[in-house]
Coordinates of N, CA and C in Angstrom, one line a residue:
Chain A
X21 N 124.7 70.7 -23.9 CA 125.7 69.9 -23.3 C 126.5 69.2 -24.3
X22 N 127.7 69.3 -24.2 CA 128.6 68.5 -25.5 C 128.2 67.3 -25.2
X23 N 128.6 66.7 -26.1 CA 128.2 65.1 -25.9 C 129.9 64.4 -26.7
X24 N 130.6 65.3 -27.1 CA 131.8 64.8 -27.5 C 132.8 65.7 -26.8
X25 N 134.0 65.3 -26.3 CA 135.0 66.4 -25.4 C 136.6 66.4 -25.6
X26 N 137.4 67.2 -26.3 CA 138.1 67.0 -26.4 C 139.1 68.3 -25.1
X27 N 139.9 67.7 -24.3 CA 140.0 68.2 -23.0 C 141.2 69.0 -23.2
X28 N 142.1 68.5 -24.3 CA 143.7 69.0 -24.8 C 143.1 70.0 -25.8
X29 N 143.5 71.0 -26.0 CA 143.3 72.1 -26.8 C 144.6 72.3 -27.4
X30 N 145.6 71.7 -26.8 CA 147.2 71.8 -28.1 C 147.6 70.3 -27.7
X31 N 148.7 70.5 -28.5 CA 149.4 69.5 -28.3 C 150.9 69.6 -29.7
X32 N 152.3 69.3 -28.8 CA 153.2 69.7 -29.3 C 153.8 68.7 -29.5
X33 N 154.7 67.9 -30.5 CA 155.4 66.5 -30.9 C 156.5 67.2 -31.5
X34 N 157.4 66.5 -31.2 CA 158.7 66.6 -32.4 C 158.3 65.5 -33.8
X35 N 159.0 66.0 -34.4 CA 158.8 65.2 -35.5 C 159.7 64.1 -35.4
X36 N 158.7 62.6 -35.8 CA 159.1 61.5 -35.8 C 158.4 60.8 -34.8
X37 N 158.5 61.2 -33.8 CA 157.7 60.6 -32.8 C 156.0 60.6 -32.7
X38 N 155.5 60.0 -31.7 CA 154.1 59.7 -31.7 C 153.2 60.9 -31.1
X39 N 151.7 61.2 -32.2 CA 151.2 62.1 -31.4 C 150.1 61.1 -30.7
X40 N 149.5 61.6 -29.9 CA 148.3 60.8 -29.3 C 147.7 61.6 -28.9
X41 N 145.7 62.1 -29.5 CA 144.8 62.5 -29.1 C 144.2 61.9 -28.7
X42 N 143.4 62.4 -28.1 CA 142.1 62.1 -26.8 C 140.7 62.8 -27.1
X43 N 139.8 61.7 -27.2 CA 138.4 62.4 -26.9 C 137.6 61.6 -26.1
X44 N 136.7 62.2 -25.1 CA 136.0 61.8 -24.3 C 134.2 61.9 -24.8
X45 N 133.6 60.6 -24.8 CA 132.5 61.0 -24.9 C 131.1 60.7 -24.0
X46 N 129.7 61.1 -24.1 CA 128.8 60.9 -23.0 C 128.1 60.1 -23.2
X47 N 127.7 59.8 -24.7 CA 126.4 59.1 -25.3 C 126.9 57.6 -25.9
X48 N 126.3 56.5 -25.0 CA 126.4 55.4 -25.3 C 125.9 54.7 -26.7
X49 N 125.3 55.4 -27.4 CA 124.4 55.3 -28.6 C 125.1 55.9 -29.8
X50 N 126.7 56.4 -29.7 CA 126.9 56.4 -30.9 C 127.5 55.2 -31.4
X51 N 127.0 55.8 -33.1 CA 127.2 53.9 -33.9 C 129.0 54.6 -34.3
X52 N 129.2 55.3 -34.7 CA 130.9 55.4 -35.7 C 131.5 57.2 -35.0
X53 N 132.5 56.3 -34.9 CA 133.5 57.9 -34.3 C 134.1 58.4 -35.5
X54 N 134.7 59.5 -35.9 CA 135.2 59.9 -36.9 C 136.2 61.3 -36.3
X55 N 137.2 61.0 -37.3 CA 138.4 62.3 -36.7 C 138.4 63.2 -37.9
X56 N 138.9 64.1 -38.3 CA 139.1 65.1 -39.1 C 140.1 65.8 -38.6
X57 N 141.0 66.1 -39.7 CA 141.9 67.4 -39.6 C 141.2 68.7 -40.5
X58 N 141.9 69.2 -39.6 CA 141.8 71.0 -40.6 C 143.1 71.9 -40.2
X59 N 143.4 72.5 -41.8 CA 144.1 73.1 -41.7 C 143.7 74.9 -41.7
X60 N 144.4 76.0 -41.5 CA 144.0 77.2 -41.3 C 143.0 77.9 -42.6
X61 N 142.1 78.2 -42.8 CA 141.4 78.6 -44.2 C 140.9 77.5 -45.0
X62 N 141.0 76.4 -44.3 CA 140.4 75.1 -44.9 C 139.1 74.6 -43.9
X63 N 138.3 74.0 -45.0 CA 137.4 73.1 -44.3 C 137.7 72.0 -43.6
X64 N 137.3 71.3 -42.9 CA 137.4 70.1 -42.2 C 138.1 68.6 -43.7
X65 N 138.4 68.1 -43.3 CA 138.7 67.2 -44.4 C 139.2 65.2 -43.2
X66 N 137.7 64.6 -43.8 CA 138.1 63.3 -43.3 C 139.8 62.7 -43.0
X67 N 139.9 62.2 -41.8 CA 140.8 61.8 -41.6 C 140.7 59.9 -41.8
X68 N 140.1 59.4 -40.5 CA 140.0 58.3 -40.4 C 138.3 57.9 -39.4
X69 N 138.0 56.7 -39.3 CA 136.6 56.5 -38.5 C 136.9 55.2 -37.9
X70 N 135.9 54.9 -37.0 CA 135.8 53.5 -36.6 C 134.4 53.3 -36.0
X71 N 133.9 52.1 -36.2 CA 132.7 51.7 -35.9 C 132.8 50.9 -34.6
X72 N 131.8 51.6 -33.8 CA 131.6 51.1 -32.3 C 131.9 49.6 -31.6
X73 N 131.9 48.7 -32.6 CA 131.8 47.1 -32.4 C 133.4 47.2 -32.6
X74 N 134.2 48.0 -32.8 CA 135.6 47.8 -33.2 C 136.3 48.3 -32.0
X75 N 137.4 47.7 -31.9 CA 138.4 48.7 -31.0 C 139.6 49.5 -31.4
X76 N 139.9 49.1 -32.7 CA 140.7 49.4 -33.2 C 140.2 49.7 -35.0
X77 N 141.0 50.7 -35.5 CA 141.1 51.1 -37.1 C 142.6 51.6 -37.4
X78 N 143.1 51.1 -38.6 CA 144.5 51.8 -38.6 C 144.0 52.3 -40.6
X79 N 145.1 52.9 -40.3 CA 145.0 53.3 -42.3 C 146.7 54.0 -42.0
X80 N 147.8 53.6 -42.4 CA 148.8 53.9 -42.7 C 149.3 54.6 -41.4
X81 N 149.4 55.9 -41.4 CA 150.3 56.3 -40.2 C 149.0 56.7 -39.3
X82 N 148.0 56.6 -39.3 CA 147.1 56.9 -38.6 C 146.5 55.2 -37.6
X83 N 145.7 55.6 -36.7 CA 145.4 54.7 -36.2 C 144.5 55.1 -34.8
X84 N 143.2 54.9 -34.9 CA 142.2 55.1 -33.9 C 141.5 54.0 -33.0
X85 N 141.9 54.1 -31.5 CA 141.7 53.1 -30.8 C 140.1 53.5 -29.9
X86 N 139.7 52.3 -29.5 CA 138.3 53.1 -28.6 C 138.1 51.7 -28.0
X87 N 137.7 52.5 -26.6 CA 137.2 51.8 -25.7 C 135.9 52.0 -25.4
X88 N 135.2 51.6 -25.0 CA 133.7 51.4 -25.3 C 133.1 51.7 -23.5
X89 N 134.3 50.7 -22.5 CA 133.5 51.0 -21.3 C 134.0 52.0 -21.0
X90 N 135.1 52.4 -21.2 CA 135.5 54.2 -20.8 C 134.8 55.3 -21.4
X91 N 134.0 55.0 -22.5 CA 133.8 56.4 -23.6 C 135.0 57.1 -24.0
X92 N 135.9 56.4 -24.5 CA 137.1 56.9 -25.2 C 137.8 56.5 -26.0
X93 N 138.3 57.2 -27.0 CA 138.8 57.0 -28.3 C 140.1 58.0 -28.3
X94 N 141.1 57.2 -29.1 CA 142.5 58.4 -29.5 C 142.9 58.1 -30.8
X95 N 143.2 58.8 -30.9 CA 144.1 58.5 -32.7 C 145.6 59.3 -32.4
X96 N 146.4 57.8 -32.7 CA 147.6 57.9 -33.1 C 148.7 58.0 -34.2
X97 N 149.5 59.3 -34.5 CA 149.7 59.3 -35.5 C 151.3 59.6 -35.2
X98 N 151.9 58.1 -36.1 CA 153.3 57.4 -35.8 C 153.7 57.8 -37.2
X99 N 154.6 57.6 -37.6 CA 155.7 58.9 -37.0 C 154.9 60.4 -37.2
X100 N 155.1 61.3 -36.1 CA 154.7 62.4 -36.7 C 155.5 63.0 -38.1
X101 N 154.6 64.1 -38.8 CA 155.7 64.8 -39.9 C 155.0 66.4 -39.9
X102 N 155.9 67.0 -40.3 CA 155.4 68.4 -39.8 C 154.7 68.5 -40.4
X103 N 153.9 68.0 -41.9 CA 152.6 68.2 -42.3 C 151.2 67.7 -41.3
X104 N 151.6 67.5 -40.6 CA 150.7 66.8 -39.7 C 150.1 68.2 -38.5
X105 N 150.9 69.2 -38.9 CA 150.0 70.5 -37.9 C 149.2 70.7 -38.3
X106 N 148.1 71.1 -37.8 CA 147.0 71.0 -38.1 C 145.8 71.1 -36.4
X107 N 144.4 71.1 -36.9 CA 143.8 71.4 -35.4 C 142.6 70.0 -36.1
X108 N 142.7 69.1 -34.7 CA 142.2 67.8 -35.0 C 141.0 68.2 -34.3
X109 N 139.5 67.1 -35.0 CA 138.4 67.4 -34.7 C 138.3 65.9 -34.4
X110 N 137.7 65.2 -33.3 CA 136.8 64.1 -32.7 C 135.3 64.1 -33.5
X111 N 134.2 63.6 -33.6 CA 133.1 63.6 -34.0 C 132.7 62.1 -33.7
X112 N 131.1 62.5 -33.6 CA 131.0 61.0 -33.6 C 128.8 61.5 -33.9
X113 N 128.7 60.1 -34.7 CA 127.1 60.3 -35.0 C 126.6 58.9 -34.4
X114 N 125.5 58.8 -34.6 CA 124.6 57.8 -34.1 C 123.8 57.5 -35.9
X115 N 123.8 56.2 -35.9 CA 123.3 56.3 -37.2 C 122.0 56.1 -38.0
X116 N 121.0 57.1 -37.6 CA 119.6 56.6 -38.1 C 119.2 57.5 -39.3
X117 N 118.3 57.5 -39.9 CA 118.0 58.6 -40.9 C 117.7 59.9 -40.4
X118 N 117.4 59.6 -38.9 CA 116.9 61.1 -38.7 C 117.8 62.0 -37.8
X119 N 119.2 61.2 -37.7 CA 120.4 62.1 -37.6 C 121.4 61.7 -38.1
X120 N 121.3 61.9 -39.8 CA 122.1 62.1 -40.5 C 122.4 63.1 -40.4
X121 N 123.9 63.6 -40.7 CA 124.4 65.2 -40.5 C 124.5 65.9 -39.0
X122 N 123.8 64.9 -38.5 CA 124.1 65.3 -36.8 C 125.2 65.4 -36.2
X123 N 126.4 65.2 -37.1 CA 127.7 64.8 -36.2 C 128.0 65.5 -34.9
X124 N 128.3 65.4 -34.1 CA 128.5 65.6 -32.5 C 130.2 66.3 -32.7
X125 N 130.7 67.1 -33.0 CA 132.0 67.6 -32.7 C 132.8 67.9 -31.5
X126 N 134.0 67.6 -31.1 CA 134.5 68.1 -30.0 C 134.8 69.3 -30.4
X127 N 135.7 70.1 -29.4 CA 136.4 71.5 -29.2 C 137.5 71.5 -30.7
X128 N 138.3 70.4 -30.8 CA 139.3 70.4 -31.6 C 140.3 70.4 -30.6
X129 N 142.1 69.9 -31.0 CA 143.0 69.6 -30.5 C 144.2 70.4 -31.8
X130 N 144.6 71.2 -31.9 CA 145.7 72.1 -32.4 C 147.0 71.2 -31.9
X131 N 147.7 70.7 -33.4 CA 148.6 70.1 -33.0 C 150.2 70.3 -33.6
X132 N 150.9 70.5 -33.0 CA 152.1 71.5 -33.9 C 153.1 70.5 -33.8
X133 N 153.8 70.3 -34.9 CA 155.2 68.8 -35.0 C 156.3 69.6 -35.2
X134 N 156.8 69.9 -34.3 CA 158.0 70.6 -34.2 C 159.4 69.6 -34.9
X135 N 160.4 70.6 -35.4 CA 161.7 70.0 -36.3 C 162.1 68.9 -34.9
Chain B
X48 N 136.3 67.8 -60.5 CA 134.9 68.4 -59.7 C 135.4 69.5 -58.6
X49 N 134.7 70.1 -58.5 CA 134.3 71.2 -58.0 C 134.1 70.9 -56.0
X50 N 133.6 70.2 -55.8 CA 133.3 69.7 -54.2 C 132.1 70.5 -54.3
X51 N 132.5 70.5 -52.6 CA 131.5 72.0 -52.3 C 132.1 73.4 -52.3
X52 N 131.2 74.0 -53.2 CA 131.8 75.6 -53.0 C 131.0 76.3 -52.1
X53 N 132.1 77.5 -51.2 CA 131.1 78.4 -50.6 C 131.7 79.6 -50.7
X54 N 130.7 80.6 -51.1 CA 130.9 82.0 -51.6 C 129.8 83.0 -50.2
X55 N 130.1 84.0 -50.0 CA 131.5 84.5 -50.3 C 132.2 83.6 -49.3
X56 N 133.6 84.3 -49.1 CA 135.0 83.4 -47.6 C 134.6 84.2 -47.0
X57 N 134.4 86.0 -47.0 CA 134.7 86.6 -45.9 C 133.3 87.8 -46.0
X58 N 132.8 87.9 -45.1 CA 131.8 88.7 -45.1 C 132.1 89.9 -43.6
X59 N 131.5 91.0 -43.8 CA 131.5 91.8 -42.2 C 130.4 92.6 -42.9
X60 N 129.1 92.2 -41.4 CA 128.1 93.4 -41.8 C 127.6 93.4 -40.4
X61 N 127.1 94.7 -40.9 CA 126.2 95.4 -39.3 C 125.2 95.0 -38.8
X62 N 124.7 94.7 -37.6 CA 123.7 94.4 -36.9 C 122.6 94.4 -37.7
X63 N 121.5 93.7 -37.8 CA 120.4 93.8 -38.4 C 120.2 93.8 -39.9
X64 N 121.5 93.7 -40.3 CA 121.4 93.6 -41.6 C 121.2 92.0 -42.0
X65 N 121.1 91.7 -43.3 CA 120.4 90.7 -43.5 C 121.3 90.1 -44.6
X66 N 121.6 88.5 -45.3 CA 122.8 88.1 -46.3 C 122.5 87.0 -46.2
X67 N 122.7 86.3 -47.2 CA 123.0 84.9 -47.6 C 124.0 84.2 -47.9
X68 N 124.4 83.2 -47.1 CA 125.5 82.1 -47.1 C 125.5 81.5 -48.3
X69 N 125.9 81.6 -49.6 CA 125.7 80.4 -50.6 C 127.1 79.3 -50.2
X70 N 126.0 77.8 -51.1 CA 126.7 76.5 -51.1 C 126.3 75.7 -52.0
X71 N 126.9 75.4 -52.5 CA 127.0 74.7 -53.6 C 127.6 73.1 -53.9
X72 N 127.0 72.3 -54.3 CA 127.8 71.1 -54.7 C 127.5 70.5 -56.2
X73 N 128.5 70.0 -56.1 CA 128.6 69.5 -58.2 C 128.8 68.1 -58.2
X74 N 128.5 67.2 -57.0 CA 128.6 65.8 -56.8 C 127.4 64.8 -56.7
X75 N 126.1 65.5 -56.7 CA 125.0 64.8 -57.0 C 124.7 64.3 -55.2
X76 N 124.8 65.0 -54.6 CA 124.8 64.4 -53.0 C 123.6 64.9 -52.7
X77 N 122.7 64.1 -52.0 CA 122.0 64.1 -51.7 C 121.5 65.0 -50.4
X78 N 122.8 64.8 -49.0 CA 122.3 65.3 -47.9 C 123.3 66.5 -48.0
X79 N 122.7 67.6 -47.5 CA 123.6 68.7 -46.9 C 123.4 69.2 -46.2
X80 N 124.5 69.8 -45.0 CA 124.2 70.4 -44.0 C 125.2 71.8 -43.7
X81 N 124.5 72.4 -42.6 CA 125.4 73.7 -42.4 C 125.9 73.6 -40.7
X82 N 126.9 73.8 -40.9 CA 127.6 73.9 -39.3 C 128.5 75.4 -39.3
X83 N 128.4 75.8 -38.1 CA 129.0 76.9 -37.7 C 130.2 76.8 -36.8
X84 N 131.3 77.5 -36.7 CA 132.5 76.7 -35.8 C 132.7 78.0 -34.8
X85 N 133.2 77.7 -33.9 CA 133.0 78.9 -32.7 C 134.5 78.2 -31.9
X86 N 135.5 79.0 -31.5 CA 136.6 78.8 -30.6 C 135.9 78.0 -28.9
X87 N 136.2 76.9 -29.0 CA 136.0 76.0 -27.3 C 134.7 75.3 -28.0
X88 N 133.8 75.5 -29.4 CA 132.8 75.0 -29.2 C 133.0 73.7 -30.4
X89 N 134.1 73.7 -30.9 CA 133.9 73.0 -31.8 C 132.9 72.9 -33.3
X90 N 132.5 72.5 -33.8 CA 131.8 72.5 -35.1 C 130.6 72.7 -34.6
X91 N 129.0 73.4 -34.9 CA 127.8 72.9 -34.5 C 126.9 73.1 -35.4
X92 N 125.8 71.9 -36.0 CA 124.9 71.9 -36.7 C 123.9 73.1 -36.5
X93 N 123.8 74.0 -37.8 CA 122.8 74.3 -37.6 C 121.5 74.3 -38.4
X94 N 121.5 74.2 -39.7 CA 120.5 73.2 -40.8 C 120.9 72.3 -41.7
X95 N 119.7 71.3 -41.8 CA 120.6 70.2 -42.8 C 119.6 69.5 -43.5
X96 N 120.0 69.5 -44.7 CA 118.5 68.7 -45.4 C 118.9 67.4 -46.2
X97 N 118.1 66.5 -46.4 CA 118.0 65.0 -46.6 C 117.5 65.4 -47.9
X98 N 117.2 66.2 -48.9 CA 117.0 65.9 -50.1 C 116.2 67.5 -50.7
X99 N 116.2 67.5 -51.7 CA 115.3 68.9 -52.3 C 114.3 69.0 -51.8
X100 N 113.7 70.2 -51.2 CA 112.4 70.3 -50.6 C 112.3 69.8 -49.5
X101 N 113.4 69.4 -48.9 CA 113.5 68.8 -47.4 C 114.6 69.4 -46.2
X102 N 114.0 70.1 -45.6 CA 115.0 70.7 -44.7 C 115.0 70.6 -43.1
X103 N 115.6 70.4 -42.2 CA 115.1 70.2 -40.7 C 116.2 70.8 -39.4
X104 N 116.0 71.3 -38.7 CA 116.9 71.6 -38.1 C 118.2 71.0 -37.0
X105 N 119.2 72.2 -37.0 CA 120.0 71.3 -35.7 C 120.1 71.6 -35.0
X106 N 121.4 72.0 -34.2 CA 121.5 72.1 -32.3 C 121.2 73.6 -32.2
X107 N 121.6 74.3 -33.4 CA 122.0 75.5 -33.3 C 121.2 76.8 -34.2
X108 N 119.7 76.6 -34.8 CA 119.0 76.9 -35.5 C 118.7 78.2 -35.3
X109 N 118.6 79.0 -34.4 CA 117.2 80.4 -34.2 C 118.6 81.5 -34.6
X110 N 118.2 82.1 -35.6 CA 118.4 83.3 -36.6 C 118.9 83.0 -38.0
X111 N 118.9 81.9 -38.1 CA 119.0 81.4 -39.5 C 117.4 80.7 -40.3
X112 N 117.5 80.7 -41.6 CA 116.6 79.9 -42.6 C 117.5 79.4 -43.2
X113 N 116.7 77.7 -44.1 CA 117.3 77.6 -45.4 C 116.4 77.2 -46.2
X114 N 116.5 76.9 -47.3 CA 115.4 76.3 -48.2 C 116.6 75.4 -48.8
X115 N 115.5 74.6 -49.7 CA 116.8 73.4 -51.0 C 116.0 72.9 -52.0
X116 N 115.7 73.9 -52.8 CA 115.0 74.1 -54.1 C 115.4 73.0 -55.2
X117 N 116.7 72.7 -55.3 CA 117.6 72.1 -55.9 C 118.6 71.0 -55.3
X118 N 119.2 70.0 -55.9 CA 120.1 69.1 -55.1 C 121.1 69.8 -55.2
X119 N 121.6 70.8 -56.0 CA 123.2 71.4 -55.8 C 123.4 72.3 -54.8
X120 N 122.4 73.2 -53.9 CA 122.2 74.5 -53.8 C 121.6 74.3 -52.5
X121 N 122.2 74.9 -51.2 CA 121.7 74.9 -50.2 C 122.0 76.0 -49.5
X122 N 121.5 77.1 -49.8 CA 122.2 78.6 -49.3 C 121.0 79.0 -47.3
X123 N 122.2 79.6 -46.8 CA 122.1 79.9 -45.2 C 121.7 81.2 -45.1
X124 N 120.3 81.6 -44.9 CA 120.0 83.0 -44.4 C 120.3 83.9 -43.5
X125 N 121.0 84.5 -43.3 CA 120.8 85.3 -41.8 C 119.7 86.5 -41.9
X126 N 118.6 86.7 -41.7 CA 117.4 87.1 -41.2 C 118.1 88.7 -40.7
X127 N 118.5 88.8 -39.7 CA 118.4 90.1 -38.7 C 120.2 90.0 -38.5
X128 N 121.2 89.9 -38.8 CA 122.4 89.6 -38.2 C 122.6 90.3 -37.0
X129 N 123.6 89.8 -35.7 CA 123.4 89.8 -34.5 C 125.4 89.6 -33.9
X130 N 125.5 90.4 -33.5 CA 127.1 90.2 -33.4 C 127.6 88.6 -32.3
X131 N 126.5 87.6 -32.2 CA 126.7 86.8 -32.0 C 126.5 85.4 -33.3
X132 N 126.1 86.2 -34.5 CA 126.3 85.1 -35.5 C 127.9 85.2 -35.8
X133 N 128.4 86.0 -35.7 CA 129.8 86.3 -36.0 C 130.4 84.4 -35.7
X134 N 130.8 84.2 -36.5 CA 131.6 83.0 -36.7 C 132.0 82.2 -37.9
X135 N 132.5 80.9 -38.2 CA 133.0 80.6 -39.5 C 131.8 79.6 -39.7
X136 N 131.5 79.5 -41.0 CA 130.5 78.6 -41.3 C 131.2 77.9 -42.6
X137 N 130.3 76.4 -42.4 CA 131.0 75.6 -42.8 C 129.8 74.4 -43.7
X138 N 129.6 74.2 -45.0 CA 128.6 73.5 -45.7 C 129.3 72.5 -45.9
X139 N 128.3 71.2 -45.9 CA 128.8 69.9 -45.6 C 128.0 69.1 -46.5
X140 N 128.3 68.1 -47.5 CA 127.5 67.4 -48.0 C 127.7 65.4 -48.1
X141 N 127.0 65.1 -48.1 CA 127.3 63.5 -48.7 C 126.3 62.4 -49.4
X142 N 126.7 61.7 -50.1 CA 125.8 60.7 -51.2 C 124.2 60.4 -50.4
X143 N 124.8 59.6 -49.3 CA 123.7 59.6 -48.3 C 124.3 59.1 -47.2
X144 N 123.3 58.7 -46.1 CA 124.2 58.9 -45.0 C 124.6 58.0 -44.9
X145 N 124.9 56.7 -45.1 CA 126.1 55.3 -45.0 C 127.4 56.3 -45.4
X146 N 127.9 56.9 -46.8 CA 128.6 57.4 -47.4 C 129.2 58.3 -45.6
X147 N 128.3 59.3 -45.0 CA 128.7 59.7 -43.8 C 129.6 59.4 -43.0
X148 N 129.7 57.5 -42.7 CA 130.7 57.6 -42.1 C 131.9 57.6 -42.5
X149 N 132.0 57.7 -43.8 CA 133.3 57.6 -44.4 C 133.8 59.4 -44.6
X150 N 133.2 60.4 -43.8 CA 133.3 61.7 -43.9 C 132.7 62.5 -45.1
X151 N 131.9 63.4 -44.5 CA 131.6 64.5 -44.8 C 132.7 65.0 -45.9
X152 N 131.6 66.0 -47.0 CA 133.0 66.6 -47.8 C 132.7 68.4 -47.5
X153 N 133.6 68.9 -46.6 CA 133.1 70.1 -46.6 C 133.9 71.4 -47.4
X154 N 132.9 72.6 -47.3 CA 133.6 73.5 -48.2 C 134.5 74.2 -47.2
X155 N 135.2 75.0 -48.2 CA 136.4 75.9 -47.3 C 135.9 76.9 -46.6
X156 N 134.6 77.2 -46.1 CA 134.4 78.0 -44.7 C 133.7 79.0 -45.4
X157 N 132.6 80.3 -44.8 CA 132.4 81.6 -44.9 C 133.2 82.4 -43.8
X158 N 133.9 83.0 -43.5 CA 134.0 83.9 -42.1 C 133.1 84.8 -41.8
X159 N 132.6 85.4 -41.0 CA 130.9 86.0 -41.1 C 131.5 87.1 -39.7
X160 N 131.8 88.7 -39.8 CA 132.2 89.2 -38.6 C 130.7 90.3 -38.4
X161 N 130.1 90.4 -37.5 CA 128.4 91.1 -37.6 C 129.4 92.1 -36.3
X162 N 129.4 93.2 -37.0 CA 129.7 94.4 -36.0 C 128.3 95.5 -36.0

């Protein structure tokens, strides 16, 4: 049973404007959410994270919000730029020793920044 | 540095035949893990070891081995291949797991097609 869900499988922005993902999750016990992009023949590569006690994280044009009584988190990325296509991954771990590397993945969100 | 390397990118073999995933890191990282990526399923753990000589499994384990003889060196067995291992695989490593939530550093993929 996933325990992370991302429900949008694309999602299309002009460039300049705002993209906004979505993930939904089940397990009240994760400690840090984490996003990742990937690009086609690439591995996953860190985007941004935030720790559960937080509702907010920004790092430059990125920015991930979470709510805690909904189970949900988005990351917004203002202004879009067409380097920004890409297929976005949700993740989230729980942080003990004995699930380290456990990260929980969603489906991914494919996102294309049109001219 | 190097990251993680994973050799070969692209593999195609026949049922029952048998091959090794290599992975490699040149960062001194302690934890590594192996995830496999599947279309709708997102990323999913399937072995991951906390240090040399330490290996344990994840969500997604039955037709795979690994061993981790070495800190650099964490190679993925396929046993019997099965035209449901068909998918991209993906080695993941980090210092230790605090370092985790600041992202995973993963390699650029195996493609694995089992006809």
């Amino acid at each position: 049973d996933q325990q992370v869900k991302q429900n949008s499988p694309s999602l299309s922005v002009q460039e300049g404007r705002i993209s906004i993902l979505n993930c939904d999750y089940t397990n009240s016990m994760f400690d840090y959410f984490l996003w990742y992009k990937k690009y086609p023949a690439e591995g996953p590569t860190f985007l941004i994270s935030i720790s559960s006690i937080k509702d907010k994280n920004e790092d430059g044009r990125f920015t991930v919000f979470l709510n805690k009584s909904a189970k949900h988190l988005s990351l917004h990325i203002v202004p879009s730029q067409p380097g920004d296509s890409a297929v976005y991954f949700c993740a989230a771990i729980i942080m003990t020793t004995d699930s380290w590397g456990k990260l929980q993945f969603g489906a991914g969100t494919q996102v294309v920044v049109t001219p | 540095n190097a990251g993680v390397t994973q050799t070969p990118k692209f593999q195609v073999l026949k049922t029952g035949q048998s091959m090794t995933l290599q992975c490699a890191q040149d960062m001194n990282h302690e934890y590594m893990s192996w995830y496999r990526q599947d279309p709708g399923m997102g990323l999913r753990l399937i072995h991951y070891s906390v240090g040399a000589g330490i290996t344990d499994q994840g969500e997604v384990p039955n037709g795979y081995n690994v061993s981790r003889s070495t800190t650099e060196d964490f190679p993925l067995r396929l046993l019997s291949a099965a035209p449901s291992q068909t998918s991209v695989y993906f080695c993941a490593s980090s210092y230790d797991i605090y370092e985790g939530v600041y992202g995973y550093t993963f390699g650029s993929g195996t493609r694995l097609t089992v006809v």
